[in-house]
Short mmCIF file of C-alpha atoms and ligand atoms in Angstrom, two decimals:
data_model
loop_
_atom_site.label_atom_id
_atom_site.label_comp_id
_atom_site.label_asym_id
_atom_site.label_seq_id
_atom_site.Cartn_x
_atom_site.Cartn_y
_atom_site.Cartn_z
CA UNK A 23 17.47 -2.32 29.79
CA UNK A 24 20.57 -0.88 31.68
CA UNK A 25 21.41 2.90 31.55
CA UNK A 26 23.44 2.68 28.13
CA UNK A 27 21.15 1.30 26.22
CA UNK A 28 17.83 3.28 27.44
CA UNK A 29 20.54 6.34 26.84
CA UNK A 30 20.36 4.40 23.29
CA UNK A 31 16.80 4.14 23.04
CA UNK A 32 15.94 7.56 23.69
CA UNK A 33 18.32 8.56 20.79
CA UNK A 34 16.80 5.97 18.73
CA UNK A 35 13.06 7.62 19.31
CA UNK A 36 14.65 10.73 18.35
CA UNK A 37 16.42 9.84 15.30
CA UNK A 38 13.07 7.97 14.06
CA UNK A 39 11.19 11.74 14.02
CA UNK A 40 14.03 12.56 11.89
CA UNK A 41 13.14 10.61 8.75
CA UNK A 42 15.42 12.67 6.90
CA UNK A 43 18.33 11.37 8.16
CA UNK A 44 17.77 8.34 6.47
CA UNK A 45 18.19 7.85 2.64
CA UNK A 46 17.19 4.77 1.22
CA UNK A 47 19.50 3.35 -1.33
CA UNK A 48 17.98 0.02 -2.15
CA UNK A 49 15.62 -2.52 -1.00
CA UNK A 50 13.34 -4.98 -2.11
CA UNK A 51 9.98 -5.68 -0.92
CA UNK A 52 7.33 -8.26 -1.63
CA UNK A 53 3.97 -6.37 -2.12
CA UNK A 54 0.50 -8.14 -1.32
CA UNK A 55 -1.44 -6.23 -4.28
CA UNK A 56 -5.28 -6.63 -4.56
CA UNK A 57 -4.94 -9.22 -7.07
CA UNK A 58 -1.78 -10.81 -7.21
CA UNK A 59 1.38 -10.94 -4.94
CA UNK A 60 4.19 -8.50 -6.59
CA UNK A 61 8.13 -8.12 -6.03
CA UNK A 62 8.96 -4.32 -5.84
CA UNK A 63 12.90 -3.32 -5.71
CA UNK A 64 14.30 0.16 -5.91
CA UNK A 65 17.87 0.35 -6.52
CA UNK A 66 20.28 3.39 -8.15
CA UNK A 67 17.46 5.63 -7.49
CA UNK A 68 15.27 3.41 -9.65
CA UNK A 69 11.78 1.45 -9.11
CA UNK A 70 11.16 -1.67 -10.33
CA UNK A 71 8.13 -3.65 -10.32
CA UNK A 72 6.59 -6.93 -11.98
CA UNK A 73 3.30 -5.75 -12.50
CA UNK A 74 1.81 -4.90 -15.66
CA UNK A 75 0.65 -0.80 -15.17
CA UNK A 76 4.52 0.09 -14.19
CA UNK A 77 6.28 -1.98 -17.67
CA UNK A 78 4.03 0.33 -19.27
CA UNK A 79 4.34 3.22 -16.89
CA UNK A 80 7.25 3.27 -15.35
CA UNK A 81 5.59 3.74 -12.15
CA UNK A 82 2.05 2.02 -10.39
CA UNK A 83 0.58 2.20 -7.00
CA UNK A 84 2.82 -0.05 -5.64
CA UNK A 85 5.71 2.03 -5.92
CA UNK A 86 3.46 5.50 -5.43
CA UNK A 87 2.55 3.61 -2.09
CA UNK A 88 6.03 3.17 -1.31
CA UNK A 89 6.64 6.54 -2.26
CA UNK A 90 4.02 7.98 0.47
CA UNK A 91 5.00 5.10 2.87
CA UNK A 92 8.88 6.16 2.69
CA UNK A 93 8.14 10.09 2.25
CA UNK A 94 11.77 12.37 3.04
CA UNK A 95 13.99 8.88 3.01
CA UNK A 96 14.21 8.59 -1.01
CA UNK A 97 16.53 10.92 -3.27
CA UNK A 98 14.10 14.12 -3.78
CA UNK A 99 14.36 13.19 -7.53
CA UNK A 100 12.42 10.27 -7.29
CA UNK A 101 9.43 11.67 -5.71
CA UNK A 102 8.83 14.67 -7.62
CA UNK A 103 8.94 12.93 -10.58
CA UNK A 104 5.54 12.04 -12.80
ZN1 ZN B 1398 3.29 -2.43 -9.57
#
């Protein structure tokens, strides 16, 4: 690595101990459940998942693991919520 870039780096490492810097506005994700293989999105501050828990729920640990995983990089609204 030249100068500018380990200059770069060293932000970078920085920035990533900062994880509220970054707000996630949408992703998708596939999710290797116990069982069965599952496609996760979150989009417009909303979770989606094809399992059958969240279409009753609304929410299931595959999003509450996403929650913990991505902790101070969602909209506060989303992980306070029940
Ligand atoms: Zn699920």
């Amino acid at each position: 690595m030249d100068n500018g870039m380990m200059r770069k780096f060293e932000k970078a490492k920085m920035y990533a101990e900062e994880r509220d810097r970054i707000q996630f506005d949408s992703f998708q994700v596939s999710f290797a459940g116990r069982n069965n293989p599952h496609d996760v999105s979150f989009e417009n501050g909303k979770w989606q998942c094809d399992c059958d828990y969240f279409i009753g729920r609304g929410r299931c640990s595959h999003t509450m693991a996403l929650e913990i995983i991505l902790h101070d990089m969602l909209p506060e609204t989303i992980t306070e919520s029940t």
